[in-house]
Amino acid sequence: MIIKESPLQGMNMGTVATVAIRELPGLHTIDLRVAPGSSTQAELAEALGMELPGKPGQTRWGSISGGSEAHALCLAPDWWLIVGFQEAAQKLAPLLLKNDNHFGVVDVSDQRTTLELEGPKVREVLSHLWDQDLREKSFPIACVSQGLMAKAPVIVCHIAPFRYRVMVRSSFAFHLWKALIDAAEEWV
Amino acid sequence: MLYIPCPHCGLRNETEFHYGAEAGVAYPDPHALTDSEWAKYLYIRANPKGWFAERWVHFAGCGRWFNLWRNTLTHEIGPVWLPFTTQPKSPNDIGQEGSGS
Amino acid sequence: MTNTQDNLSPGTIGRRRAAALPEQPPKLWKTVKPKKAYDAVIVGGGGHGLATAYYLAKNHGLTNVAVLEKGWLAGGNTARNTTIIRSNYLWDESAAIYEHSLKLWETLEEDLGYEMFFSQRGVLTLAHSVSDVRSKRRNFFANALNGIDSEWLTPAEVKKLVPIINISEDVRYPVAGATYQPRGGIAKHDWVAWGFAKAASDLGVDIIQGTEVTGFDIQNNKVQGVYTSRGTIAAGRVGIVAAGHSSLLANLAGFSIPIQSRPLQALVSPLLEQVLNTVVMSSAVHVYVSQAHKGELVMGAGTDAFNSYAQRGGFHVIEHQLAAAVELFPIFSRAQVLRTWGGIVDIAPDASPIIGLTPVENLFINTGWGTGGFKATPGSGWVMAYTMAHGNPHELNRPFSLDRFETGHLIDEHGAAGVAH
Amino acid sequence: MSEVSFHFNDKLYKGQLGEPMAAALLRNGLLSITNSTYHGRPRGIVGLGVEEPNVLVQLVSGTKESMLPATVIEVAEGLAACSLTGVGSLPSSPDEARYDRTHHYIDTLVIGAGLAGLMVAGEHLRAGREVLLIDDQPGPGGHLRHLGIELPSDLRDVLAHENLTYLCRCTTVGLYDQNYVVAIERRSDHLGDSAPLPRGARIRVWHIRADWVVLAPGAFQRPLIFANNDRPGIMLSHAAATYVAVHGVRIFSHAVVVTVDNQGYRDALRLHREGVQVKTIYDARPSAGGPSVDAARAAGIPIRFRTTVLDTAPNSDGALQTVIIQDLDTNETFHTDAELLAVSGGWTPIVDLVTHVGIKPQWSANHAAFLVNHSTDRLCTAGMLAGDFGGDDDPSVFFGPVLDSEQARHAYIDLQRDTTLHELRRAVVAGLNSIEHIKRYTTIGTAHDQGKTSGMLTIGALCQLNAVAEGGNSGLSPADVGTLSFRPPYVPVPFAALAGRERGMLSDPIRITALHLWHVEAGAVFEDVGQWKRPWYFPKPGERIDDTVRRECVAAREGVAVMDASTLGKIDIQGPDAAVFLDRIYTNNFSTLPEGQCRYGLMCKTDGIVFDDGVTTRLDRNHFLMTTTTGGAARVLAWLEEWLQTEWPDLKVYCTSVTEHISTIALVGPKSRQLLKELVTDIDLSKDAFPFMHSRMATIDGIPVRIARISFSGELAFEINVSWGHARYIWEKLWALGHPYDLTAYGTETMHVLRAEKGYIIIGQDTDGTQTPHDLNMSWVVSKKKEFIGKRSFQLPWLKATGRLQLVGLLPENNEEVVPEGAYITVLNAHPDEQGKTQHTGFVTSSYYSPALGRAFALALVAEGLKRMGEVVAVPVPAPMTIGGKKVMRASICDAVFVDKENIRRDS
């Protein structure tokens, strides 16, 4: 199989002593749409073998076959992203054939790429470009939020202490990369 | 920079939203209307001074449309409600208890 | 100022005095109490209202006229705009009324016997992309056919005209060309309003401040007068000329208009040595700047996205505006924002004004100038006065009637105008 | 403190590191420092901080910022500045400094690190809140710093608290709705020129959202209005005492203090203690008491009540020499000499910020000041702003003696604008009674200090005028006049600081496709299309754009050419009601579209005006892939969502943007099938097996691709859709295979020529937001049967009127002459009317040279154009659009389809 090229080709810069920024290329991602609380949602969760977080802003890790972990992000009441789950689409395909079912599933693996930022200065750096509240009490670990970063549409996840992921539309990826490097100027 | 309570994502800055003007103007049956009635639907929206029931969409966030009471004179923000749910009373009628910005 | 050599020593700076303004006349307008009745009442003492009163008296001999202002005279958009004057609009109807206005501007100081610092320093409208160039050129061609002075400039010619402008390719949206209207320019906004007020007052018009119109006396769908915070005033005809409150007044008179009111901000710098002798506009990157007579940079920003009567806007709008300005004029980097402020602009669906009759007999309305009202002040007053005097629109404002929204014959200036300061 | 040297007006001076430049200048004996803006009168330091109206300087060193008060510049080694006369200058050298922005959320924001601010901060800390404390001074303490007093230990503890962040040199410039505050932190100016700029920004703009905002900004001392009140040596008493007591200014041996409150006494004492002989305290009040008055008495300073300063006289270099005092009861005057006249006219609390959000200050006669005693659950004021003046001030409401018209000519209200009591009186006589009018008539309060000292004086002067007119103390109170309106920013802020990092290529996102680097390597010239960078054309060495476009066009029409079409918007639409939904959105039918096929669609807004178009493919029964224009992608998705969410929630449809996920490569030309066959081997590409407007899945080297027979050129053409990550591989492979075919890459310009030759429109170029589908001669794409958005509007009189502009073709009479796009069209021999206007009958929307036709051609919107086939019209073209000045081109109206009307090439 031909390896995919990612928008930033695994670029990285900085150091975890202050802040490190690197691309996590090729995270398989599907976009999942279904009426919240519907029986279909339950079927989907079952087929995926992982719980879907209930509220926008919440995320949930679920272990999948092969012991690896997939990440489910809730972006809106009826909208989820399933990240890092290669077979997700296949697992759901049979359900699409049941004609009383109504849900949407789209492979969006290449729609965005992911940047991971880590280090004690990560919040200072993000705060230059991100106008949302990053305080622990407002945006704790396992939270996700959509917004604009340097005018680019992004999805921000708080992964671990001083570690965040920024998913950015592929066409904006290089712009955001440059903006982040610029924002980190004080620290790297 | 208004701080707008998205019913799904919570308080977010104005720049994440697009404005939708007057709330509660339903799409009529176009062919049941005279030209002037149709024109009214196309072009005329309320533009009050004071509390205003208006539409916003959280385009940079969850992408969902919702409705909001906002005071166009003081920029106070009042109750929020989803499309096809009952519109709350104007903070005018319920005093200040509605304005929770 | 284009040489890279700074000569920042007392030898070259610190000696210059700001140009002083000539002394104002000792008497502007009479302070009077409202009469019981007038032939015509104009609701709104801004530039357009005062101009309407002046032309009613001068062109139509109607002097038993009152201008009612709820606050202080010309305290609305007249006092809050960036004073850009031009007539190079795309559509024939717009070009016609703005050009008529510009022609009035050109003789206004003599006509009113009042200095207004009307300065025809030219207006540059920049284009920043292939498609931007295409639409600006269309504008240029349209103006040529409408007999409006307009030139097309290459980036190099733009640089020649405005040496401090950055036309290099290594900016996000380089300058790709520009239209130029030499007869465009600026004037001193307060003085324009006062000039009209003084002239109207001298002709017998009553100028009445601190008097709010609270309703209209309408019988058999015919206006008889206005209710005000100082009692009822009878009037043969009434004109609503109150940008920022048009919808509210129309509702008081029992009809609705297709207007939304939005905040529009502007800002000014401290006095600076002259660096810019031309008005520069770019709707693509939102820059509208001129340097006023005394030396301050005057800039317009974009409108806020939502309806508001608060006369203030968001700071992010100002920041966005200044980022664009510094890109275009690197020399502005160390200029300071001294003051920002907001006005309320009334915007129609097609970004064109509404001037003419209303569903109520003898009640007339003039609104919807959006971000472009100042330049229209004399022309707007001229046609509004005609419309009120004859009970019928002048040919120049007939296309801008309220009923165009029923026929669908809109005059869509969005494409060409952007935020049309 | 360490001694440093700095330059002022090209002279070298010594100063203390970090002290205000104003203090250093005074200590060095500079009393007359500049000349006034309009009258050219000598002026010196008056105040302590941003209220300073006189001494504005231009930094010659470092960042070269202009129009900074000498009172706020901190002295540092290498600092160089020169005086200004109220007019700044803009250095043309590039500004090397960095400016940035940060966003901060906090429980409590306290503005002002004086006593009041620190105390409230302590309360909020005790309530368990995190506090951000910002203050424009170099250190905490506010007033205490001016008095040279240490912070009490309990307040030092507040500062040291782990939940408190303190930002010094950080000035709040604006208060906005919902507790949004903008503040400007000057991070490196105080380090001077010698110190290297620290990493990070010179000025950082803080955007702060706080649950609680506490305003404790303090107050400015007021001067008084009297004749010749602008001479060097006349200072605010608090400023004078501070320069003498804290900064060791030793240039005054004799001082006179004029006061309306007890602050004057306190300052007199400070001067006295530092060895300045305070000759007398002249107090406008009939009597005064309190500790400070007793202390002054005890110190033996003479006190005279019911007296004030009427006028002054200068020494040889224009500075103060003689003070003329007036007895307010007898009106008799007498002289006394002094180098310093210390004036205490009462306090003016800083109401600026609260008024930004529309809160109205209240006049308090007891405080002789406008106060804001505001306390909601989210916003409150403290300290002097709230009326807590601390001491025993007991001020009288007094702004100066009554002056005759001659004295009024030299009684300055706004020192920076050189406006006097005389001009204020003229304004009133002229009929102006609103303070806003007086401000505009006299320009009081419009200068760099925005009326920080002159605003209250104006109000006072108006009250006094009125009182005199009313013959006594009746008449206006300041409450009746109201304050001047304050607007952000509280202090002037450099443009660059607010521009922040949104400069150069960061000023707006650059969007690129998966193939961008290839285009760059291939030497493409790019075009900005919205935020996208699209290849405009691919010049070979030595080619001009026309040569390139002709070569690219020929390749597409005669061989095979390839284009990156990835910027097209792509929306995945699925659900049981997808087809019904599209029927309502598009003017034409999609429910009838068979699976695996594509159809062109047009969308209107409710007003019947065309707003986007594109090809949509039915992937299977309930699954469509819509393409939109490059610029329209976001707009269209928002449009679809708005209808689904707010009008048709019953429709079971989900829309998802896949614009970036899918890259699109357009392979165009008679040889495209041949070439594609070498790339795609697992499906039958033959005409019959794979007809026009059909879509097939295939694989290339195991990579799944979707091939569609879509043509925006009218040629035989295929679209290869592949995920972003594989796009470059496919493109490179296609390129390699294409070599024998002389495969040619082409850009948007050639795309425009090709589509125009077929009469295909570009939304926004061949439309201007006023065209219906019928105007575009596209009735074939408008369903008569079904209902769709915008249909009703076609019935509006103007939209079905005769005389509307219709899309047609134009053939210039001169084959080689490309008429300019945007040019207007007239009938032949049209002439200007008396107003110089020439009637036009339409305009040119697209115009190119067509290698295929071997001639120039154009598309145009022409009044009733479809009925005027063959008519010859004129296109007047003014200079400089043509070589050799104005000329009139001639062209004939024709059908908009120029190439392959029968679609034989397209369908082959």
Coordinates of C-alpha atoms in Angstrom, one line a residue, chain C residues 1-11 13-21 23-31 71-76 78-80 90-92 95-97 99 103 114 128-131 133-135 137-148 150-154 157 164 169-174 188-191 194 209 265 267-275 289 291 294-297 299 306 310-316 318-320 322-327 329-342 395-396 404-412 415, chain D residues 9-10 34-41 58-60 62-68 82-96 99 101 173 176-177 180 182 184 186 202 205 207 356-358 409 417 422-423 426-434 436-437 439-441 443 445-450 485-489 491-500 502-511 527-528 530-533 536 607 749 752 764-765 768-770 796-799 804-805 820-826 835-840 843-846 848 876-881:
Chain C
M1 CA 8.8 60.6 4.2
T2 CA 9.7 57.7 2.0
N3 CA 13.5 57.9 2.5
T4 CA 14.6 55.4 5.0
Q5 CA 16.7 58.1 6.7
D6 CA 15.0 59.2 9.9
N7 CA 15.9 62.7 10.8
L8 CA 14.4 62.7 14.2
S9 CA 16.1 65.6 15.7
P10 CA 14.8 68.9 16.9
G11 CA 16.2 70.3 13.7
I13 CA 10.7 68.0 14.0
G14 CA 9.3 69.6 17.0
R15 CA 9.2 72.9 15.3
R16 CA 6.2 72.3 13.1
R17 CA 2.9 73.7 14.3
A18 CA -0.3 72.1 13.5
A19 CA -2.4 73.9 11.0
A20 CA -4.9 76.0 12.9
L21 CA -8.5 76.1 11.9
E23 CA -12.2 81.0 13.8
Q24 CA -15.8 79.9 13.8
P25 CA -18.4 82.6 13.1
P26 CA -19.7 84.3 16.2
K27 CA -23.3 83.2 15.6
L28 CA -24.4 79.8 14.3
W29 CA -28.1 79.2 14.8
K30 CA -30.9 80.7 16.8
T31 CA -32.1 78.8 19.9
G71 CA -30.1 65.1 21.3
W72 CA -27.6 67.7 20.2
L73 CA -27.5 68.8 16.6
A74 CA -25.5 66.5 14.3
G75 CA -24.5 64.3 17.2
G76 CA -25.3 61.1 15.3
T78 CA -22.6 63.2 11.1
A79 CA -20.3 63.6 14.1
R80 CA -19.0 60.0 13.8
L90 CA -21.2 51.2 -9.8
W91 CA -24.8 51.5 -10.7
D92 CA -26.2 54.3 -12.7
A95 CA -23.7 57.2 -9.5
A96 CA -26.3 59.8 -10.5
I97 CA -27.4 60.7 -6.9
E99 CA -22.5 62.7 -8.4
K103 CA -21.4 68.7 -7.7
Y114 CA -19.3 78.8 5.4
H128 CA -5.9 43.3 -4.4
S129 CA -6.6 40.3 -6.7
V130 CA -7.4 39.3 -10.2
S131 CA -11.2 39.2 -9.5
V133 CA -9.3 44.1 -10.3
R134 CA -12.0 42.9 -12.7
S135 CA -14.8 44.3 -10.6
R137 CA -12.3 48.0 -13.5
R138 CA -16.0 47.5 -14.2
N139 CA -16.6 50.3 -11.8
F140 CA -14.1 52.4 -13.7
F141 CA -15.8 51.7 -17.0
A142 CA -19.2 52.4 -15.6
N143 CA -18.0 55.8 -14.2
A144 CA -16.6 56.7 -17.5
L145 CA -19.9 56.3 -19.3
N146 CA -21.7 58.2 -16.5
G147 CA -19.4 61.2 -17.0
I148 CA -17.8 60.7 -13.6
S150 CA -12.3 58.2 -12.7
E151 CA -8.9 56.8 -13.6
W152 CA -7.3 53.4 -13.5
L153 CA -3.9 53.3 -11.8
T154 CA -1.3 50.6 -11.9
E157 CA 1.1 54.9 -10.4
I164 CA 4.0 55.8 1.8
E169 CA 4.5 41.6 -3.7
D170 CA 5.5 40.0 -0.4
V171 CA 2.4 41.0 1.5
R172 CA -0.7 38.7 1.9
Y173 CA -2.8 40.7 -0.6
P174 CA -0.6 42.9 -2.7
K188 CA -15.0 68.7 8.2
H189 CA -18.1 66.9 9.3
D190 CA -19.3 69.1 12.2
W191 CA -18.7 72.2 10.2
W194 CA -23.3 73.7 11.3
Q209 CA -32.6 70.5 19.9
Q265 CA -16.6 52.2 14.2
L267 CA -10.8 55.9 14.9
V268 CA -8.4 58.9 14.9
S269 CA -4.7 59.4 15.6
P270 CA -3.0 62.3 17.3
L271 CA -1.8 65.2 15.2
L272 CA 0.9 64.0 12.8
E273 CA 3.1 65.7 10.2
Q274 CA 1.4 65.3 6.8
V275 CA 2.2 61.9 5.2
V289 CA -8.0 56.3 5.7
Q291 CA -5.3 62.6 7.0
K294 CA -5.0 69.4 11.3
G295 CA -2.9 66.3 10.8
E296 CA -4.8 63.5 12.5
L297 CA -5.2 60.2 10.6
M299 CA -9.8 55.7 9.7
F306 CA -25.2 42.3 14.8
A310 CA -25.4 51.1 21.7
Q311 CA -23.1 53.3 19.6
R312 CA -20.1 51.1 20.4
G313 CA -18.6 48.1 18.7
G314 CA -16.1 45.3 19.3
F315 CA -12.4 46.0 19.7
H316 CA -11.5 43.1 17.4
I318 CA -10.5 47.9 15.3
E319 CA -7.6 45.5 15.6
H320 CA -8.4 43.8 12.3
L322 CA -5.2 48.4 12.1
A323 CA -3.5 45.1 11.0
A324 CA -4.6 45.8 7.5
A325 CA -3.6 49.5 7.7
V326 CA -0.1 48.8 8.9
E327 CA 0.4 46.2 6.2
F329 CA 1.2 51.7 5.3
P330 CA 4.2 50.4 7.2
I331 CA 5.0 53.9 8.3
F332 CA 1.8 53.8 10.4
S333 CA 3.4 51.2 12.7
R334 CA 4.2 53.8 15.4
A335 CA 1.2 56.1 14.8
Q336 CA -1.1 55.9 17.8
V337 CA -4.8 55.2 18.1
L338 CA -6.0 58.2 20.1
R339 CA -9.8 57.6 20.1
T340 CA -12.2 55.1 18.7
W341 CA -16.0 55.5 18.6
G342 CA -19.1 54.0 17.1
E395 CA -36.0 61.6 -10.7
L396 CA -32.7 61.1 -8.8
R404 CA -38.4 48.6 -5.0
F405 CA -38.4 45.9 -2.4
E406 CA -41.8 44.8 -3.7
T407 CA -40.9 44.9 -7.4
G408 CA -37.6 43.3 -6.7
H409 CA -35.8 46.2 -8.5
L410 CA -33.0 46.4 -5.9
I411 CA -29.9 48.4 -6.5
D412 CA -27.3 46.1 -5.1
G415 CA -20.4 43.8 -4.7
Chain D
N9 CA 17.0 67.7 22.3
D10 CA 20.5 66.5 21.5
T34 CA 8.6 73.1 24.6
N35 CA 6.4 75.6 22.8
S36 CA 2.6 75.3 22.6
T37 CA 1.0 73.9 19.5
Y38 CA -0.7 76.9 18.1
H39 CA 0.3 80.0 20.2
G40 CA 4.0 79.0 20.5
R41 CA 4.1 79.9 24.2
Q58 CA 9.5 62.0 20.3
L59 CA 11.8 59.0 21.1
V60 CA 14.8 59.3 18.9
G62 CA 14.8 52.6 20.4
T63 CA 11.4 52.3 18.9
K64 CA 11.2 56.0 17.9
E65 CA 7.6 56.2 19.1
S66 CA 6.1 59.7 18.9
M67 CA 3.8 61.7 21.1
L68 CA 4.7 60.2 24.5
C82 CA 13.3 65.4 21.7
S83 CA 10.4 67.7 22.4
L84 CA 7.4 68.2 20.2
T85 CA 4.9 70.9 19.8
G86 CA 1.8 68.8 19.9
V87 CA 2.5 67.3 16.5
G88 CA 4.0 63.9 16.1
S89 CA 6.1 62.5 13.3
L90 CA 6.2 59.1 11.9
P91 CA 9.7 57.6 11.3
S92 CA 10.0 55.9 8.0
S93 CA 12.5 53.4 9.2
P94 CA 11.0 49.9 9.6
D95 CA 9.7 49.2 13.1
E96 CA 11.8 46.2 14.2
Y99 CA 4.0 43.2 19.1
R101 CA -1.6 39.6 21.8
V173 CA -7.2 51.0 27.5
Y176 CA -16.2 46.3 26.9
D177 CA -19.4 44.4 27.2
Y180 CA -14.1 42.2 28.5
V182 CA -8.2 45.2 26.8
I184 CA -1.5 47.2 26.9
R186 CA 4.8 47.9 27.7
R202 CA 7.8 45.0 23.1
V205 CA -2.0 43.4 24.2
H207 CA -7.5 40.5 26.0
H356 CA -16.9 53.0 27.9
V357 CA -19.8 50.6 28.7
G358 CA -22.3 53.4 29.1
R409 CA -7.7 85.3 26.0
R417 CA -4.9 72.5 22.0
H422 CA -12.2 83.2 25.4
E423 CA -13.0 80.5 22.8
R426 CA -17.5 82.5 21.9
A427 CA -18.9 79.0 21.5
V428 CA -21.6 79.8 24.1
V429 CA -22.4 83.1 22.5
A430 CA -22.6 81.4 19.1
G431 CA -25.6 79.4 20.5
L432 CA -23.8 76.2 21.4
N433 CA -25.0 74.8 24.7
S434 CA -24.2 71.1 24.5
E436 CA -20.2 68.1 22.9
H437 CA -20.8 71.1 20.6
K439 CA -15.8 70.5 22.5
R440 CA -16.1 70.4 18.7
Y441 CA -16.3 74.2 18.3
T443 CA -11.5 71.5 20.1
G445 CA -10.5 67.7 24.9
T446 CA -9.6 66.4 21.5
A447 CA -5.8 66.4 21.9
H448 CA -3.4 63.7 23.0
D449 CA -4.6 63.8 26.6
Q450 CA -8.3 63.6 25.6
S485 CA -18.0 61.3 26.6
F486 CA -14.8 59.2 27.0
R487 CA -14.0 56.5 24.4
P488 CA -11.3 53.8 24.2
P489 CA -8.4 53.8 24.3
V491 CA -4.2 56.2 26.5
P492 CA -3.0 56.3 22.9
V493 CA -1.8 52.9 21.6
P494 CA 0.5 52.3 18.6
F495 CA -1.2 50.9 15.6
A496 CA 1.4 48.1 15.4
A497 CA 0.5 47.0 18.9
L498 CA -3.1 46.4 17.9
A499 CA -2.1 44.8 14.6
G500 CA -0.1 42.3 16.7
E502 CA -1.5 39.5 12.0
R503 CA 1.1 40.8 9.7
G504 CA 2.6 39.6 6.4
M505 CA 1.7 36.1 5.5
L506 CA 0.0 35.6 9.0
S507 CA -2.4 38.5 8.3
D508 CA -4.8 36.0 6.7
P509 CA -4.6 32.2 6.2
I510 CA -3.1 30.9 3.0
R511 CA -5.0 27.8 2.0
E527 CA -3.7 33.7 -8.0
D528 CA -5.4 34.5 -4.7
G530 CA -10.4 33.9 -1.5
Q531 CA -7.8 32.5 0.9
W532 CA -6.6 29.8 -1.6
K533 CA -3.5 30.1 -3.6
W536 CA -2.9 31.0 -12.3
D607 CA -34.7 36.3 -3.8
E749 CA -6.5 31.5 -16.5
H752 CA -11.4 30.4 -17.6
G764 CA -19.1 36.1 -9.4
Q765 CA -17.6 36.8 -12.8
D768 CA -22.9 40.1 -10.0
G769 CA -25.5 39.1 -7.6
T770 CA -28.4 40.4 -9.7
L796 CA -41.7 39.5 -8.9
P797 CA -42.3 42.2 -11.5
W798 CA -38.7 43.3 -12.0
L799 CA -37.3 39.7 -12.1
R804 CA -33.1 42.6 -18.2
L805 CA -29.4 41.8 -18.9
P820 CA -11.4 44.5 -21.5
E821 CA -13.5 42.6 -18.9
G822 CA -15.9 44.9 -17.1
A823 CA -16.1 47.2 -20.1
Y824 CA -19.6 48.6 -20.8
I825 CA -21.5 48.1 -24.0
T826 CA -23.5 50.7 -26.0
Q835 CA -25.0 65.7 -18.5
G836 CA -22.2 63.8 -20.2
K837 CA -23.9 60.4 -19.6
T838 CA -23.9 57.8 -22.2
Q839 CA -26.6 55.1 -22.2
H840 CA -25.2 51.6 -22.0
F843 CA -21.2 45.0 -20.0
V844 CA -18.4 42.4 -20.7
T845 CA -18.1 39.8 -18.0
S846 CA -15.4 37.5 -19.5
Y848 CA -10.1 36.3 -23.8
P876 CA -16.0 52.3 -25.7
V877 CA -12.7 51.9 -23.9
P878 CA -11.1 54.9 -22.2
A879 CA -7.4 55.3 -21.6
P880 CA -5.4 53.7 -20.1
M881 CA -7.1 50.4 -20.9

